[in-house]
C-alpha cells in the first residue's frame, strides 16, 4: 500500500475520471470512490488502460472503492483503510438541473450529505486537510452583459433550482469550515461548460438516456443515434441569436484540479478560495455547431426551436485569477476539443 493518497469522490464520472488520470500522471496516488449511480463501471477499466499506455516516469498508484459518499459509515471505511489522505477532490453529486426540480429531497440529501461526510471524515482522520470542491458557474445566476466576462468577485445569485442551490450551500459549508477549523483548507472550482474526451478515446462523456447537454447531442446526431439537433432559441440578444457559453476541454479542466491541489499542499495557510475554470472566450451554439461541421466534415442535421426554460442567455469566464494564482490556463483550440468528442463518439 502506498501513502500520501488523494481521494477522488465521483471518480467514474465524466470530470472525475479525467481528473483521476491527470492526478496519476502527475505522480499522485489516487483512491477513487463512486457508487455508479450515474456512471459506468467500465470507466474504471478505461482509467487503468490509459495508465498502462502512459509513459509518465512518475505515475501514481490507483485504488478504487465502490462507496456511497452520502452513507457516513461506508464512506468512513475509506479513511480507516487508506491512511495518509493528503487531499480530496469532491465530484460526487447529482447534477441534472431539470431533474432536481422534480426530486429536490434526493438532491439535498445526496449532494449535501456526501459533502458534509467528506469534510467531517477529513477533519477527523487526516493530518493534511485539503478539499477541492467541484462547483459551477450556475452560482452566478444570469449575469448582466456589463459583468461579462464574469469574475469570482461577482455576487452569487440565489439559484432557481435545487441543483444550483446545493452547489451554493456546499460552497458555504466548505468556506465556513475553512474559517472554523484551523487546519482545514478548501477551494471551489467554478466550471463553465466541460466538453470533449480523453485523447486516447478510452474515457469521455457517457450521458444516460437522451443527452441534455449540447455536445453529446451533437455527436449522437452525427452518429445517427438522434434524428436532428434542435438549437433552443434563435432570438437571444447575441450576435447570431443563439446562447453563448464558455466551452472548456475536460482535460484542461482536470489539470486545473491538479494545480489547485498542488497550491493547497504547498500553502498550509491556504484557508479558502474560489476560481473560475473556463477559457475566457464565449462561443455561441451556432458557432459550435458550425465548428463541428467544419472540423469533422459531417453534414449535421439541425433546426431552430423554442428557447429552453432556465437557459442563461450568455455567460463566459474571466479566468485570469486561476492563471495568476494557480499557474493554470485552458488554451486547447475548439477544433481539437470537438475532434476528441467525435473520436470518442465513434469509438462508442
Ligand atoms: C449549452 C447550450 C442550450 C442542448 C451547464 C452544464 C450543466 C450545469 C449548468 C454544471 C444552451 C443549448 C443544448 C441541445 C441546444 N452546470 N442546447 N440543444 O445549459 O450551459 O449547462 O451549466 O455544473 O451541467 O452542462 O449546458 O450543454 O445543456 O447547453 O441548443 O440539444 O446549448 O440551450 O444554450 P448548460 P448545455
PDB file of N, CA and C and ligand atoms in Angstrom, residues 95-97 134-138 163 167 191-195 205 211-218 229-233 236 242-245 247 285 307-308 310-313 315, ligand 1:
ATOM      1  N   UNK A  95     -26.466  15.860 -10.780  1.00  0.00           N
ATOM      2  CA  UNK A  95     -26.220  17.155 -11.447  1.00  0.00           C
ATOM      3  C   UNK A  95     -27.208  17.506 -12.558  1.00  0.00           C
ATOM      4  N   UNK A  96     -28.331  16.822 -12.621  1.00  0.00           N
ATOM      5  CA  UNK A  96     -29.285  17.149 -13.700  1.00  0.00           C
ATOM      6  C   UNK A  96     -30.179  18.298 -13.229  1.00  0.00           C
ATOM      7  N   UNK A  97     -29.971  19.446 -13.846  1.00  0.00           N
ATOM      8  CA  UNK A  97     -30.651  20.679 -13.399  1.00  0.00           C
ATOM      9  C   UNK A  97     -32.175  20.488 -13.361  1.00  0.00           C
ATOM     10  N   UNK A 134     -16.027  20.655  -6.520  1.00  0.00           N
ATOM     11  CA  UNK A 134     -16.494  20.813  -7.895  1.00  0.00           C
ATOM     12  C   UNK A 134     -17.737  21.711  -7.913  1.00  0.00           C
ATOM     13  N   UNK A 135     -17.532  22.989  -8.202  1.00  0.00           N
ATOM     14  CA  UNK A 135     -18.667  23.906  -8.226  1.00  0.00           C
ATOM     15  C   UNK A 135     -18.974  24.297  -9.678  1.00  0.00           C
ATOM     16  N   UNK A 136     -19.778  25.329  -9.835  1.00  0.00           N
ATOM     17  CA  UNK A 136     -20.295  25.602 -11.172  1.00  0.00           C
ATOM     18  C   UNK A 136     -20.572  27.078 -11.352  1.00  0.00           C
ATOM     19  N   UNK A 137     -20.512  27.551 -12.586  1.00  0.00           N
ATOM     20  CA  UNK A 137     -20.819  28.952 -12.882  1.00  0.00           C
ATOM     21  C   UNK A 137     -22.297  29.240 -12.638  1.00  0.00           C
ATOM     22  N   UNK A 138     -23.080  28.192 -12.386  1.00  0.00           N
ATOM     23  CA  UNK A 138     -24.506  28.449 -12.089  1.00  0.00           C
ATOM     24  C   UNK A 138     -24.664  29.246 -10.802  1.00  0.00           C
ATOM     25  N   UNK A 163     -30.645  21.916  -7.688  1.00  0.00           N
ATOM     26  CA  UNK A 163     -29.272  21.557  -8.085  1.00  0.00           C
ATOM     27  C   UNK A 163     -28.337  22.744  -7.810  1.00  0.00           C
ATOM     28  N   UNK A 167     -25.144  23.526  -4.903  1.00  0.00           N
ATOM     29  CA  UNK A 167     -23.780  23.996  -5.200  1.00  0.00           C
ATOM     30  C   UNK A 167     -23.444  25.173  -4.296  1.00  0.00           C
ATOM     31  N   UNK A 191     -16.888  25.620 -12.621  1.00  0.00           N
ATOM     32  CA  UNK A 191     -16.724  25.215 -14.015  1.00  0.00           C
ATOM     33  C   UNK A 191     -17.674  25.989 -14.920  1.00  0.00           C
ATOM     34  N   UNK A 192     -17.328  26.104 -16.156  1.00  0.00           N
ATOM     35  CA  UNK A 192     -18.223  26.609 -17.173  1.00  0.00           C
ATOM     36  C   UNK A 192     -18.748  25.401 -17.940  1.00  0.00           C
ATOM     37  N   UNK A 193     -18.487  25.237 -19.229  1.00  0.00           N
ATOM     38  CA  UNK A 193     -19.098  24.085 -19.907  1.00  0.00           C
ATOM     39  C   UNK A 193     -18.058  23.063 -20.322  1.00  0.00           C
ATOM     40  N   UNK A 194     -17.872  21.997 -19.525  1.00  0.00           N
ATOM     41  CA  UNK A 194     -16.875  20.973 -19.855  1.00  0.00           C
ATOM     42  C   UNK A 194     -17.332  20.133 -21.046  1.00  0.00           C
ATOM     43  N   UNK A 195     -16.476  19.969 -22.055  1.00  0.00           N
ATOM     44  CA  UNK A 195     -16.831  19.147 -23.231  1.00  0.00           C
ATOM     45  C   UNK A 195     -15.611  18.357 -23.702  1.00  0.00           C
ATOM     46  N   UNK A 205     -17.476  11.510 -22.245  1.00  0.00           N
ATOM     47  CA  UNK A 205     -18.781  11.800 -21.645  1.00  0.00           C
ATOM     48  C   UNK A 205     -19.745  10.650 -21.969  1.00  0.00           C
ATOM     49  N   UNK A 211     -29.304  12.806 -24.216  1.00  0.00           N
ATOM     50  CA  UNK A 211     -28.391  13.793 -23.624  1.00  0.00           C
ATOM     51  C   UNK A 211     -29.068  15.155 -23.419  1.00  0.00           C
ATOM     52  N   UNK A 212     -28.852  15.748 -22.257  1.00  0.00           N
ATOM     53  CA  UNK A 212     -29.330  17.120 -22.005  1.00  0.00           C
ATOM     54  C   UNK A 212     -28.352  18.131 -22.607  1.00  0.00           C
ATOM     55  N   UNK A 213     -27.051  17.766 -22.528  1.00  0.00           N
ATOM     56  CA  UNK A 213     -26.024  18.740 -22.908  1.00  0.00           C
ATOM     57  C   UNK A 213     -25.808  18.783 -24.420  1.00  0.00           C
ATOM     58  N   UNK A 214     -25.325  19.936 -24.884  1.00  0.00           N
ATOM     59  CA  UNK A 214     -25.224  20.204 -26.322  1.00  0.00           C
ATOM     60  C   UNK A 214     -24.289  19.258 -27.059  1.00  0.00           C
ATOM     61  N   UNK A 215     -23.043  19.109 -26.582  1.00  0.00           N
ATOM     62  CA  UNK A 215     -22.054  18.377 -27.392  1.00  0.00           C
ATOM     63  C   UNK A 215     -22.398  16.899 -27.533  1.00  0.00           C
ATOM     64  N   UNK A 216     -22.778  16.184 -26.461  1.00  0.00           N
ATOM     65  CA  UNK A 216     -23.169  14.779 -26.695  1.00  0.00           C
ATOM     66  C   UNK A 216     -24.384  14.667 -27.618  1.00  0.00           C
ATOM     67  N   UNK A 217     -25.284  15.657 -27.582  1.00  0.00           N
ATOM     68  CA  UNK A 217     -26.431  15.584 -28.500  1.00  0.00           C
ATOM     69  C   UNK A 217     -25.959  15.765 -29.945  1.00  0.00           C
ATOM     70  N   UNK A 218     -25.003  16.668 -30.144  1.00  0.00           N
ATOM     71  CA  UNK A 218     -24.428  16.873 -31.486  1.00  0.00           C
ATOM     72  C   UNK A 218     -23.767  15.588 -31.977  1.00  0.00           C
ATOM     73  N   UNK A 229     -30.609  17.713 -34.413  1.00  0.00           N
ATOM     74  CA  UNK A 229     -30.342  18.580 -33.253  1.00  0.00           C
ATOM     75  C   UNK A 229     -31.314  19.755 -33.293  1.00  0.00           C
ATOM     76  N   UNK A 230     -31.891  20.084 -32.148  1.00  0.00           N
ATOM     77  CA  UNK A 230     -32.686  21.315 -32.057  1.00  0.00           C
ATOM     78  C   UNK A 230     -31.861  22.354 -31.309  1.00  0.00           C
ATOM     79  N   UNK A 231     -31.680  23.497 -31.957  1.00  0.00           N
ATOM     80  CA  UNK A 231     -30.993  24.602 -31.275  1.00  0.00           C
ATOM     81  C   UNK A 231     -32.054  25.398 -30.541  1.00  0.00           C
ATOM     82  N   UNK A 232     -31.958  25.448 -29.213  1.00  0.00           N
ATOM     83  CA  UNK A 232     -33.021  26.049 -28.399  1.00  0.00           C
ATOM     84  C   UNK A 232     -32.936  27.584 -28.412  1.00  0.00           C
ATOM     85  N   UNK A 233     -33.590  28.182 -29.407  1.00  0.00           N
ATOM     86  CA  UNK A 233     -33.692  29.637 -29.409  1.00  0.00           C
ATOM     87  C   UNK A 233     -32.752  30.304 -30.388  1.00  0.00           C
ATOM     88  N   UNK A 236     -32.130  35.311 -29.163  1.00  0.00           N
ATOM     89  CA  UNK A 236     -31.474  35.919 -27.994  1.00  0.00           C
ATOM     90  C   UNK A 236     -30.755  37.192 -28.407  1.00  0.00           C
ATOM     91  N   UNK A 242     -28.175  33.005 -30.908  1.00  0.00           N
ATOM     92  CA  UNK A 242     -28.167  31.777 -30.083  1.00  0.00           C
ATOM     93  C   UNK A 242     -27.334  32.027 -28.815  1.00  0.00           C
ATOM     94  N   UNK A 243     -27.539  31.165 -27.800  1.00  0.00           N
ATOM     95  CA  UNK A 243     -26.886  31.368 -26.497  1.00  0.00           C
ATOM     96  C   UNK A 243     -25.363  31.241 -26.578  1.00  0.00           C
ATOM     97  N   UNK A 244     -24.702  31.960 -25.687  1.00  0.00           N
ATOM     98  CA  UNK A 244     -23.234  31.930 -25.644  1.00  0.00           C
ATOM     99  C   UNK A 244     -22.774  31.266 -24.346  1.00  0.00           C
ATOM    100  N   UNK A 245     -21.757  30.373 -24.462  1.00  0.00           N
ATOM    101  CA  UNK A 245     -21.187  29.687 -23.304  1.00  0.00           C
ATOM    102  C   UNK A 245     -19.663  29.668 -23.418  1.00  0.00           C
ATOM    103  N   UNK A 247     -16.930  27.024 -23.477  1.00  0.00           N
ATOM    104  CA  UNK A 247     -16.722  25.567 -23.596  1.00  0.00           C
ATOM    105  C   UNK A 247     -15.250  25.242 -23.337  1.00  0.00           C
ATOM    106  N   UNK A 285     -23.959  28.741 -29.652  1.00  0.00           N
ATOM    107  CA  UNK A 285     -24.376  27.386 -30.036  1.00  0.00           C
ATOM    108  C   UNK A 285     -24.146  27.188 -31.532  1.00  0.00           C
ATOM    109  N   UNK A 307     -36.908  28.481 -27.186  1.00  0.00           N
ATOM    110  CA  UNK A 307     -35.954  28.583 -26.079  1.00  0.00           C
ATOM    111  C   UNK A 307     -36.215  27.486 -25.053  1.00  0.00           C
ATOM    112  N   UNK A 308     -35.162  27.046 -24.339  1.00  0.00           N
ATOM    113  CA  UNK A 308     -35.316  26.052 -23.258  1.00  0.00           C
ATOM    114  C   UNK A 308     -35.423  26.830 -21.945  1.00  0.00           C
ATOM    115  N   UNK A 310     -35.018  28.162 -18.326  1.00  0.00           N
ATOM    116  CA  UNK A 310     -33.896  28.046 -17.388  1.00  0.00           C
ATOM    117  C   UNK A 310     -32.559  28.362 -18.030  1.00  0.00           C
ATOM    118  N   UNK A 311     -32.511  28.459 -19.367  1.00  0.00           N
ATOM    119  CA  UNK A 311     -31.220  28.751 -20.014  1.00  0.00           C
ATOM    120  C   UNK A 311     -30.798  30.190 -19.761  1.00  0.00           C
ATOM    121  N   UNK A 312     -29.539  30.343 -19.417  1.00  0.00           N
ATOM    122  CA  UNK A 312     -28.935  31.670 -19.310  1.00  0.00           C
ATOM    123  C   UNK A 312     -28.600  32.130 -20.733  1.00  0.00           C
ATOM    124  N   UNK A 313     -28.797  33.411 -21.049  1.00  0.00           N
ATOM    125  CA  UNK A 313     -28.560  33.880 -22.426  1.00  0.00           C
ATOM    126  C   UNK A 313     -27.078  33.792 -22.771  1.00  0.00           C
ATOM    127  N   UNK A 315     -22.928  33.572 -20.898  1.00  0.00           N
ATOM    128  CA  UNK A 315     -22.016  33.605 -19.741  1.00  0.00           C
ATOM    129  C   UNK A 315     -20.676  33.016 -20.169  1.00  0.00           C
TER     130      UNK A 315
HETATM  131  C1  LIG B   1     -25.498  24.676 -23.674  1.00  0.00           C
HETATM  132  C2  LIG B   1     -26.271  25.488 -24.710  1.00  0.00           C
HETATM  133  C3  LIG B   1     -28.638  25.168 -24.645  1.00  0.00           C
HETATM  134  C4  LIG B   1     -28.775  21.004 -25.946  1.00  0.00           C
HETATM  135  C5  LIG B   1     -24.210  23.638 -17.977  1.00  0.00           C
HETATM  136  C6  LIG B   1     -23.735  22.297 -17.512  1.00  0.00           C
HETATM  137  C7  LIG B   1     -24.691  21.740 -16.502  1.00  0.00           C
HETATM  138  C8  LIG B   1     -24.915  22.746 -15.388  1.00  0.00           C
HETATM  139  C9  LIG B   1     -25.369  24.070 -15.972  1.00  0.00           C
HETATM  140  C10 LIG B   1     -22.767  22.219 -14.292  1.00  0.00           C
HETATM  141  C11 LIG B   1     -27.545  26.078 -24.138  1.00  0.00           C
HETATM  142  C12 LIG B   1     -28.060  24.688 -25.970  1.00  0.00           C
HETATM  143  C13 LIG B   1     -28.312  22.260 -25.556  1.00  0.00           C
HETATM  144  C14 LIG B   1     -29.499  20.876 -27.161  1.00  0.00           C
HETATM  145  C15 LIG B   1     -29.263  23.232 -27.540  1.00  0.00           C
HETATM  146  N1  LIG B   1     -23.783  23.023 -14.607  1.00  0.00           N
HETATM  147  N2  LIG B   1     -28.551  23.345 -26.344  1.00  0.00           N
HETATM  148  N3  LIG B   1     -29.722  21.999 -27.913  1.00  0.00           N
HETATM  149  O1  LIG B   1     -27.201  24.526 -20.048  1.00  0.00           O
HETATM  150  O2  LIG B   1     -24.926  25.641 -20.100  1.00  0.00           O
HETATM  151  O3  LIG B   1     -25.460  23.597 -18.574  1.00  0.00           O
HETATM  152  O4  LIG B   1     -24.357  24.505 -16.891  1.00  0.00           O
HETATM  153  O5  LIG B   1     -22.374  22.047 -13.202  1.00  0.00           O
HETATM  154  O6  LIG B   1     -24.175  20.537 -16.005  1.00  0.00           O
HETATM  155  O7  LIG B   1     -23.705  21.450 -18.601  1.00  0.00           O
HETATM  156  O8  LIG B   1     -25.117  23.335 -20.961  1.00  0.00           O
HETATM  157  O9  LIG B   1     -24.868  21.805 -22.880  1.00  0.00           O
HETATM  158  O10 LIG B   1     -27.094  21.859 -21.650  1.00  0.00           O
HETATM  159  O11 LIG B   1     -26.436  23.769 -23.101  1.00  0.00           O
HETATM  160  O12 LIG B   1     -29.483  24.240 -28.240  1.00  0.00           O
HETATM  161  O13 LIG B   1     -29.950  19.762 -27.574  1.00  0.00           O
HETATM  162  O14 LIG B   1     -26.669  24.594 -25.753  1.00  0.00           O
HETATM  163  O15 LIG B   1     -29.855  25.869 -24.884  1.00  0.00           O
HETATM  164  O16 LIG B   1     -27.730  27.367 -24.717  1.00  0.00           O
HETATM  165  P1  LIG B   1     -25.740  24.399 -19.947  1.00  0.00           P
HETATM  166  P2  LIG B   1     -25.897  22.585 -22.162  1.00  0.00           P
END
